[in-house]
Coordinates of C-alpha atoms in Angstrom, one line a residue:
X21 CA 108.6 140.7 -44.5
X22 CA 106.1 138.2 -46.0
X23 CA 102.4 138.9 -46.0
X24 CA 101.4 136.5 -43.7
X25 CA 104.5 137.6 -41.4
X26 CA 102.9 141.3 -41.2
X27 CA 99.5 139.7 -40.9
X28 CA 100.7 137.7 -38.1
X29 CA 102.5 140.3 -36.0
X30 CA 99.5 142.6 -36.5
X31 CA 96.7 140.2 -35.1
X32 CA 98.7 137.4 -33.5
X33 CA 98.3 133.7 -34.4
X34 CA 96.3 131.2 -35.2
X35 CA 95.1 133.5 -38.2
X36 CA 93.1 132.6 -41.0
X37 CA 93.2 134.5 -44.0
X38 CA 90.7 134.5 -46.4
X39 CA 91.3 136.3 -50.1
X40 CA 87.9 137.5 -51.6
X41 CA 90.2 137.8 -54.6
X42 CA 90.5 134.5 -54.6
X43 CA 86.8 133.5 -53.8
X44 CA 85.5 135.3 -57.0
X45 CA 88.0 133.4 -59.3
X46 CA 86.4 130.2 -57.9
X47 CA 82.7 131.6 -58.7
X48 CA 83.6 132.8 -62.2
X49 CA 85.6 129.6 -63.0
X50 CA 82.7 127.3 -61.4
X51 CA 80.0 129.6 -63.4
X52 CA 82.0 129.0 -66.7
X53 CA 81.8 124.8 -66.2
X54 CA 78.1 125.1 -66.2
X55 CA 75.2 126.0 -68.1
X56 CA 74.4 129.6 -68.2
X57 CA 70.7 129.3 -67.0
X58 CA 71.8 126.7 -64.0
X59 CA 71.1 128.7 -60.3
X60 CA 73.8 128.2 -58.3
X61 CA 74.2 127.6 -54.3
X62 CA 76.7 127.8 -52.1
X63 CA 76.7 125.4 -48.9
X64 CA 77.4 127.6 -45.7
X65 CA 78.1 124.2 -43.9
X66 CA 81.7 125.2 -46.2
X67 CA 82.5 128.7 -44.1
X68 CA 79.5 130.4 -42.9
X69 CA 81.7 133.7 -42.4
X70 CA 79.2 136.6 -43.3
X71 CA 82.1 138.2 -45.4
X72 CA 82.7 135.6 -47.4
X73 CA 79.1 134.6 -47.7
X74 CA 78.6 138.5 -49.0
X75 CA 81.1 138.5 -51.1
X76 CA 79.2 135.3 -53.2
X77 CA 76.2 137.4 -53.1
X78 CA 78.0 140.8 -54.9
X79 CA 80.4 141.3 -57.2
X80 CA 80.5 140.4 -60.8
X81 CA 79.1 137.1 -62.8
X82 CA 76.7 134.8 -61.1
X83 CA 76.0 135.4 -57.8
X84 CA 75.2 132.7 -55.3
X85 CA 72.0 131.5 -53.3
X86 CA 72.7 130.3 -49.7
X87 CA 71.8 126.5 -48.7
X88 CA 71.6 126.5 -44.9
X89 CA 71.3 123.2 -42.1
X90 CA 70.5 125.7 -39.1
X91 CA 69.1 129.0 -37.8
X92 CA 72.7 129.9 -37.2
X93 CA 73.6 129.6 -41.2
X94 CA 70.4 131.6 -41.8
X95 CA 71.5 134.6 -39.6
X96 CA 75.1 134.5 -41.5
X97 CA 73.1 134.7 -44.7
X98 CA 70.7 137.7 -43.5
X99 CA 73.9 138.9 -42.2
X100 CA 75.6 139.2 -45.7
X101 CA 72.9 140.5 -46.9
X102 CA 70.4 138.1 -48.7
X103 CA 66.7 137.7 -47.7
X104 CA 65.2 134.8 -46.6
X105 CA 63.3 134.3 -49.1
X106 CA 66.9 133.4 -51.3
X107 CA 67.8 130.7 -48.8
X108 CA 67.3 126.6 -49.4
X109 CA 66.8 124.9 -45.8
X110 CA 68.5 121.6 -45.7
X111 CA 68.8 119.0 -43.5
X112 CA 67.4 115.5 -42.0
X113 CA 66.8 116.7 -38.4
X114 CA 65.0 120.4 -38.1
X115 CA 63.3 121.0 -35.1
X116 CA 60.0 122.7 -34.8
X117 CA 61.8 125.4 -33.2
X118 CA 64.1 126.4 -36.1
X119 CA 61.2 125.6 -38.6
X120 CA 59.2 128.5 -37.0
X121 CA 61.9 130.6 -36.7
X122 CA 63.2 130.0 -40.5
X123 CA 59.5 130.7 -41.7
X124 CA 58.9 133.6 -39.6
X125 CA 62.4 134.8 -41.5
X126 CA 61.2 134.5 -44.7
X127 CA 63.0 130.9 -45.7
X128 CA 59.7 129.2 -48.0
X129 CA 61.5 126.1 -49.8
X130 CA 63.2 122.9 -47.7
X131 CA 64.8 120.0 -48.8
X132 CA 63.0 117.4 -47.1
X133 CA 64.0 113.9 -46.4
X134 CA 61.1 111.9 -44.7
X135 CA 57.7 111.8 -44.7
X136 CA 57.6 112.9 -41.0
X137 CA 60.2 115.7 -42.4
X138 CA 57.5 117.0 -44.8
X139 CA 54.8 117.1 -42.0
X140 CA 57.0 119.4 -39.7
X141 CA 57.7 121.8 -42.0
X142 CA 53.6 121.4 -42.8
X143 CA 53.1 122.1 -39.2
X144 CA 55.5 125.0 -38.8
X145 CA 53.8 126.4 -42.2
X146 CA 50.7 126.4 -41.1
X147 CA 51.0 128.0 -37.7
X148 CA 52.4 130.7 -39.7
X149 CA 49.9 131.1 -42.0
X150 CA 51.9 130.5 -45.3
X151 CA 52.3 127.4 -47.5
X152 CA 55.9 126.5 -48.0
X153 CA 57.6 124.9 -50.9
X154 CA 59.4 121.2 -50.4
X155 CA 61.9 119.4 -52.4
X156 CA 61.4 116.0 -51.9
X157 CA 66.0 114.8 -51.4
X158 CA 66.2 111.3 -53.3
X159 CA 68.7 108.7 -52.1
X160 CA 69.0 106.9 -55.3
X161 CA 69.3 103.1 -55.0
X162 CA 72.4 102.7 -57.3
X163 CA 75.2 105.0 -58.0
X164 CA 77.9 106.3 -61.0
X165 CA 81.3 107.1 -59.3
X166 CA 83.0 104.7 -57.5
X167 CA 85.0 106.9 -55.8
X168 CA 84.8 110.0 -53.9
X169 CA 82.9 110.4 -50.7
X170 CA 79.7 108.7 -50.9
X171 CA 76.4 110.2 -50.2
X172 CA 73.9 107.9 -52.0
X173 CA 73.3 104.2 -52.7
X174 CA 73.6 102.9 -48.5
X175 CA 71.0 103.1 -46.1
X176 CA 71.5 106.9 -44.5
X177 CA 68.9 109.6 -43.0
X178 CA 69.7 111.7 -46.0
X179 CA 66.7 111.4 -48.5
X180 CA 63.7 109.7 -49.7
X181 CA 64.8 105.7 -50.7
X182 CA 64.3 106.4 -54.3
X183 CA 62.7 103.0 -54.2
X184 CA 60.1 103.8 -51.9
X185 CA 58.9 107.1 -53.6
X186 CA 55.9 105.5 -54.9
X187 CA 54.7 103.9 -52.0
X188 CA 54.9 107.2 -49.7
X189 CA 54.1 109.7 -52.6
X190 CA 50.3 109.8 -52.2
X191 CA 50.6 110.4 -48.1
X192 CA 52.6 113.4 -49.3
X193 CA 50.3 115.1 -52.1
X194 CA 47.1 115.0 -49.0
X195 CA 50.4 117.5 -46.5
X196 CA 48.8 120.7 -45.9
X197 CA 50.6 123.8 -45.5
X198 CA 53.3 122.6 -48.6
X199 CA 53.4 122.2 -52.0
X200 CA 55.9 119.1 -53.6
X201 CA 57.9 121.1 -56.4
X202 CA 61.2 119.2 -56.9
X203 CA 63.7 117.0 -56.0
X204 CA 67.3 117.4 -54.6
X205 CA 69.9 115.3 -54.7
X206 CA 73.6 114.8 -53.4
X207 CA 75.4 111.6 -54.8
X208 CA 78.6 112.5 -53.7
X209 CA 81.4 114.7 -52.5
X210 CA 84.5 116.2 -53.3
X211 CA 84.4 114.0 -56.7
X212 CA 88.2 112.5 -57.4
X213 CA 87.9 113.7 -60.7
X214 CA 86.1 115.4 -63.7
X215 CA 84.3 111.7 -65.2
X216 CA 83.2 111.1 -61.9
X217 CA 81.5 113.8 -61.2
X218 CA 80.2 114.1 -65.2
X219 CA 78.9 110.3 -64.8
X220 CA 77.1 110.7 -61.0
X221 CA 75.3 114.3 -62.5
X222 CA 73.9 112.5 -66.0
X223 CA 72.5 109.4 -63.7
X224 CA 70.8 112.0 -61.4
X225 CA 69.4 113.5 -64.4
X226 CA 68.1 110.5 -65.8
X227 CA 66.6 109.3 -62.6
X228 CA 64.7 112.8 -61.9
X229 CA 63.0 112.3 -65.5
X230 CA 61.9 108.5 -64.5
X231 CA 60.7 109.4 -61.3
X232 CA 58.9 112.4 -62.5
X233 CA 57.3 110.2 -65.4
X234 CA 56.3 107.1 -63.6
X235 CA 55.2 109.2 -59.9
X236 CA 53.5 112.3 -61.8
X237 CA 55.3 114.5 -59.7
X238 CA 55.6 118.3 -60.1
X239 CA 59.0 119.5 -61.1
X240 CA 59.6 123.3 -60.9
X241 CA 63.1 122.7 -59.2
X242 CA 66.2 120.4 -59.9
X243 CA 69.1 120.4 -57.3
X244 CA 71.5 117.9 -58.7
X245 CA 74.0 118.3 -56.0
X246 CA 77.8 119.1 -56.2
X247 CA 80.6 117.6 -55.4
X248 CA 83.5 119.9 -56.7
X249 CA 86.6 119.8 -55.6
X250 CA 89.5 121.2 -54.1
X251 CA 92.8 119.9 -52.1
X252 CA 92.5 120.5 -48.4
X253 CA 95.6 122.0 -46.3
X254 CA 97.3 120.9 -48.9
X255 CA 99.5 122.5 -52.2
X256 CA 97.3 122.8 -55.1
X257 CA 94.5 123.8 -57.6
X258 CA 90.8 123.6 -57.7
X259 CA 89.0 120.9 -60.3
X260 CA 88.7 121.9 -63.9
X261 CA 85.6 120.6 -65.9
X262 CA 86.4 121.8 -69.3
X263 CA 83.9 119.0 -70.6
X264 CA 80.9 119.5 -67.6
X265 CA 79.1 122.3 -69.4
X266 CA 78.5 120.7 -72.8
X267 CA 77.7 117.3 -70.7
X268 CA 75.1 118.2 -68.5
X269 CA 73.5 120.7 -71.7
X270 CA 72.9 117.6 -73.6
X271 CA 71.6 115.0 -70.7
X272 CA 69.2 118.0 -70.2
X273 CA 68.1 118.6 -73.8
X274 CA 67.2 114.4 -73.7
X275 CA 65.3 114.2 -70.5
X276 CA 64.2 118.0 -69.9
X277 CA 63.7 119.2 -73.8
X278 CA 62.1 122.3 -72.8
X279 CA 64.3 123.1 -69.6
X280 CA 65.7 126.5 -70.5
X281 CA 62.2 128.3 -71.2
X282 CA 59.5 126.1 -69.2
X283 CA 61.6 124.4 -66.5
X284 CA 62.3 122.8 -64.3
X285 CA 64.8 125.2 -62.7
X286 CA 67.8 123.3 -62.2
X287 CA 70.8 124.5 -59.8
X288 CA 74.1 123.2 -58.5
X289 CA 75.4 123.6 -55.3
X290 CA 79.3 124.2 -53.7
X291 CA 80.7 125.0 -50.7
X292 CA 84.4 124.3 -50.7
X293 CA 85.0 124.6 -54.4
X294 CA 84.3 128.3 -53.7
X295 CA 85.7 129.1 -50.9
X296 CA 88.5 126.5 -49.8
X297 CA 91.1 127.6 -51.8
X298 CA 90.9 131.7 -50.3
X299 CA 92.2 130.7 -47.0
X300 CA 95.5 130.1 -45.2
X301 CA 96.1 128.9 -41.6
X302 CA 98.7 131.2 -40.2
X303 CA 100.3 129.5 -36.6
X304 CA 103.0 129.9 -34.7
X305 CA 105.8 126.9 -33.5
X306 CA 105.2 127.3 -29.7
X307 CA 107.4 124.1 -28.5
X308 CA 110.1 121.1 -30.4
X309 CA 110.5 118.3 -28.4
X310 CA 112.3 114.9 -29.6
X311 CA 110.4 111.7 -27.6
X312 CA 111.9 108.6 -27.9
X313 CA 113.6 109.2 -31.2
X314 CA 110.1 110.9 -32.7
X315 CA 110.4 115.1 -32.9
X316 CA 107.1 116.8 -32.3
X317 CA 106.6 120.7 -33.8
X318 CA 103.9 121.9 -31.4
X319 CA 102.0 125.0 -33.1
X320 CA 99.4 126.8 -31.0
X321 CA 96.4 125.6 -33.7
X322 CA 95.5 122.1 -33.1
X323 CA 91.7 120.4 -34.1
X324 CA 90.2 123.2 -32.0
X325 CA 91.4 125.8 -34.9
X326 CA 92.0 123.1 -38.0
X327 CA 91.0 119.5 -38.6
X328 CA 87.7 118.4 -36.5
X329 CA 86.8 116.8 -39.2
X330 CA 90.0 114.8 -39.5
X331 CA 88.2 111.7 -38.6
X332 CA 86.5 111.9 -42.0
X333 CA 89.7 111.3 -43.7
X334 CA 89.8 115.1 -45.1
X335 CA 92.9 116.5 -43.2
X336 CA 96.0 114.3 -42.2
X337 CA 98.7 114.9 -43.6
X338 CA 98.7 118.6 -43.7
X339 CA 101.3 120.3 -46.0
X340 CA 102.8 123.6 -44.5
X341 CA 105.0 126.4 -46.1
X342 CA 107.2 128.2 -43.7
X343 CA 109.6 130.9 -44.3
X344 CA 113.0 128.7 -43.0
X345 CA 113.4 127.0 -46.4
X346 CA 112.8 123.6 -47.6
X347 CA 111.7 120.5 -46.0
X348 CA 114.7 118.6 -44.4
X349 CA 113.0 116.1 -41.7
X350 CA 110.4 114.1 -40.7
X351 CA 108.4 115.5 -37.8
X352 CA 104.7 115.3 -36.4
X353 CA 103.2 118.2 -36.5
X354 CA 100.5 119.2 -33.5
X355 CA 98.3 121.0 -31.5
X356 CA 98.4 122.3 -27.8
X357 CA 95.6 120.6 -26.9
X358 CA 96.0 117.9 -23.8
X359 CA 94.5 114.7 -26.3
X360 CA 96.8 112.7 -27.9
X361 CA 94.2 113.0 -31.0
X362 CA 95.7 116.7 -31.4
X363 CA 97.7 116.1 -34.4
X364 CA 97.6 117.7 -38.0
X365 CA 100.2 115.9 -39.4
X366 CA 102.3 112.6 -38.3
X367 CA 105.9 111.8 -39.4
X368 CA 105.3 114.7 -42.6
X369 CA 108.6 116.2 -44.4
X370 CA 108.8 119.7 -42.7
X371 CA 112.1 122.6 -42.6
X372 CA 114.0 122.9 -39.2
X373 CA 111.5 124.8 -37.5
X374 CA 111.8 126.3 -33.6
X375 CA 109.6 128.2 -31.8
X376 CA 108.2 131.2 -32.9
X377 CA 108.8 130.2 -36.7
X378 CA 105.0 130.2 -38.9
X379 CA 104.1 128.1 -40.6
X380 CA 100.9 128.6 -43.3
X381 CA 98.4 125.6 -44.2
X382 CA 97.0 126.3 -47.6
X383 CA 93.5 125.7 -49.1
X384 CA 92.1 126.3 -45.2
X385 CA 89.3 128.4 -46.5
X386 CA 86.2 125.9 -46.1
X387 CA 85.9 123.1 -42.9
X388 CA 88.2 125.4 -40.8
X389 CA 86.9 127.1 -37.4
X390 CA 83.2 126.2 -37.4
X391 CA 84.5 122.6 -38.5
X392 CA 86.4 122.2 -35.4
X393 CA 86.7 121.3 -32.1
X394 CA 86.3 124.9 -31.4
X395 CA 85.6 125.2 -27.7
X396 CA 87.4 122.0 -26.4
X397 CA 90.0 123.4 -23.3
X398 CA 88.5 126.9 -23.5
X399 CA 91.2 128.3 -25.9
X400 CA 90.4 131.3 -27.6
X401 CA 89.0 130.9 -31.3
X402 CA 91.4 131.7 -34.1
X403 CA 91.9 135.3 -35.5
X404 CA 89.6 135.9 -38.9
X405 CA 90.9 138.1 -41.6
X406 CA 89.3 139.1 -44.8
X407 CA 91.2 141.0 -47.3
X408 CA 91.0 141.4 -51.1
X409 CA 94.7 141.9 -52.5
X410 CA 96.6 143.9 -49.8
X411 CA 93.9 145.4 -48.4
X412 CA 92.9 144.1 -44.7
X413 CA 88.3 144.7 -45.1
X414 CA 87.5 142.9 -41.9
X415 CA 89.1 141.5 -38.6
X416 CA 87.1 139.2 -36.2
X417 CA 86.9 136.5 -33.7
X418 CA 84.4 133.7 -32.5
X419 CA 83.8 134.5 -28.8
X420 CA 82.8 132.0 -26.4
X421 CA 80.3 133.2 -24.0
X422 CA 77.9 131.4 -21.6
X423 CA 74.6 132.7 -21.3
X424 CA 72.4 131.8 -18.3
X425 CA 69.1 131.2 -18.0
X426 CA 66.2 132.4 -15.4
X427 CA 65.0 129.8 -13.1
X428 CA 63.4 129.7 -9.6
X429 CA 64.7 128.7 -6.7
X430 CA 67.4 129.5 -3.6
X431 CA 70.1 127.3 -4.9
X432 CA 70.0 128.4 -8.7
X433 CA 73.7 128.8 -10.0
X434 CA 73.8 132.5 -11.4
X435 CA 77.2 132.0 -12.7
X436 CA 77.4 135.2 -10.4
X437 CA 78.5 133.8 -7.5
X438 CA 75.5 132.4 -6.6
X439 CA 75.3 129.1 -4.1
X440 CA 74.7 125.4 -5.7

């Protein structure tokens, strides 16, 4: 019987499985593509399970920093273990809300993207009595790789216009309740390949030094992004940057001579280099149908367990593995949800499959449940197992609950069997 078979039979399907194993490979081999002083973060936005965020914060080599968009990111990271305090706050649209429940947690540096961004986290800051740290996220106006996905060089709510730094720096030095100690940056993602993602880090590089020269601005911190890569759901290995260490070492030594003993601090971030490649999707075949010439495998995971964000060009076609032998036909392979949209993979090469066969997506470890159309139709989340080796550490499922809030009245809806 096959792992994933056992795994399967034990805790039903869809099942993710996630390899800690696996995730510390992807740490040490990231760690050993960059310089050894570089502080390194990993995006929760990736997989925000508390297991696998722990297991980035223990265990041998470098460990990782979370970066966080939300409250809900921050309590996985207290979960696993870190402080606040260890967290960088991201994000273009925090509400006072979070803000003053981040800061009351101990979170005291944000990457900010406005000058109205700055100000809130000013404002939150100041109601609690502490001055927080911001890194001021530059949208550079040009750009090095051509390929990849895009996150710099088009209008977008991410970041400063590195063009316009100058005219909104001054506002930003008179902000009380923050201090303006670095920049952050994210050119691109999931970088096609090694000189991509070499030539987008040394333009960053050199931009930070000319904006810190011409603006005066402070620079105890450097984010220069990520963009490492992975396949997703499909066959394959992570990136290898045999040539990113020495790269980025040198750009440094030009722009930042004294960087390794008087700063700035510069750090990387990843989220599914280090994860994506520890999880497999484990689902069942619940239906075969032939329509008008066109067979459909239906599995009981759809977008609601795999693939929300499909319409970002990261998912379709899957590639599955099976146990029924090698691919002998075209088939479309989908979901039980009631859309049309509910499909993983259309007219892919698959084995002669009938229901109750598995099938197992690889590289499913990051932009899985929390990526997904999770609570569309009601279905139950997907089964999450963590497991180093053989050995099953942790079983656990997303639950979807409705909670109801107080309010006055005859007619309020308890969800209690109360009158509308």
């Amino acid at each position: 019987m096959s792992r994933y078979r056992a795994l399967a039979e034990r805790f039903g399907t869809p099942l993710y499985v996630y390899d800690l194993d696996e995730i510390e490979a992807a740490r040490q081999q990231l760690s050993d593509a960059l310089p050894q002083e570089f502080t390194l973060f990993y995006a929760l936005k990736a997989n925000p399970h508390p297991g696998l965020v722990r297991a980035l914060r223990e265990g041998e080599g470098r460990h990782c920093r979370p970066e966080i968009s939300s409250t809900g990111e921050l309590e996985s990271a207290l979960a696993a273990g870190f402080r606040g305090e260890d967290c960088l706050y991201t994000g273009p649209g925090k509400t006072a809300g979070e803000l003053d429940e981040a800061i009351r947690l101990g979170v005291r540096v944000f990457s900010t993207d406005s000058v109205s961004d700055v100000r809130h986290v000013a404002a939150a800051a100041l109601a609690n009595g502490v001055t927080a740290d911001c890194l001021l996220r530059v949208n550079s106006a040009t750009a090095s790789a051509t390929s990849s996905i895009r996150m710099t060089g088009t209008p977008s709510q991410f970041g400063f216009d590195s063009e316009t730094l100058a005219d909104v720096v001054p506002e930003l030095r008179t902000v009380a309740g923050v201090r303006i100690t670095g920049m952050h940056f994210f050119p691109l993602s999931n970088a096609k390949d090694e000189q991509s993602l070499v030539g987008e880090f040394l333009h960053t590089i050199e931009l930070a030094a000319r904006l810190q020269h011409e603006l005066d601005l402070p620079l105890r911190f450097l984010d220069i992004g990520g963009g490492f890569t992975v396949p997703y759901a499909v066959p394959g290995s992570r990136g290898s940057y045999p040539k990113l260490r020495g790269e980025l070492a040198a750009a440094l030594d030009t722009h930042f001579p004294r960087w390794r003993t008087e700063g700035p601090e510069i750090a990387c971030e990843s989220g599914r280099y280090l994860v994506g490649a520890s999880g497999t999707l484990v689902a069942s075949v619940s239906n075969v149908k032939v329509s008008r010439g066109r067979k459909f495998v239906i599995l009981d995971a759809g977008i609601n367990t795999f693939g929300g964000m499909s319409g970002l060009g990261r998912l379709l076609p899957v590639a599955v593995g099976t146990e029924s032998g090698e691919c002998v036909e075209s088939a479309s392979l989908v979901g039980p949800l009631c859309t049309p949209g509910d499909i993983l993979g259309r007219e892919i090469g698959l084995p002669a499959l009938a229901p109750g066969d598995l099938v197992t997506i690889p590289n499913a470890g990051a932009y899985g449940p929390t990526a997904s159309l999770l609570m569309f139709l009601g279905r139950p989340a997907p089964t999450e197992v963590v497991v180093r080796g053989d050995t099953v550490l942790s079983v656990s499922r997303i639950e979807h609950s409705r909670s109801y809030v107080a309010v006055d009245g005859p007619s309020a809806d308890t969800g209690a069997g109360g009158t509308a």
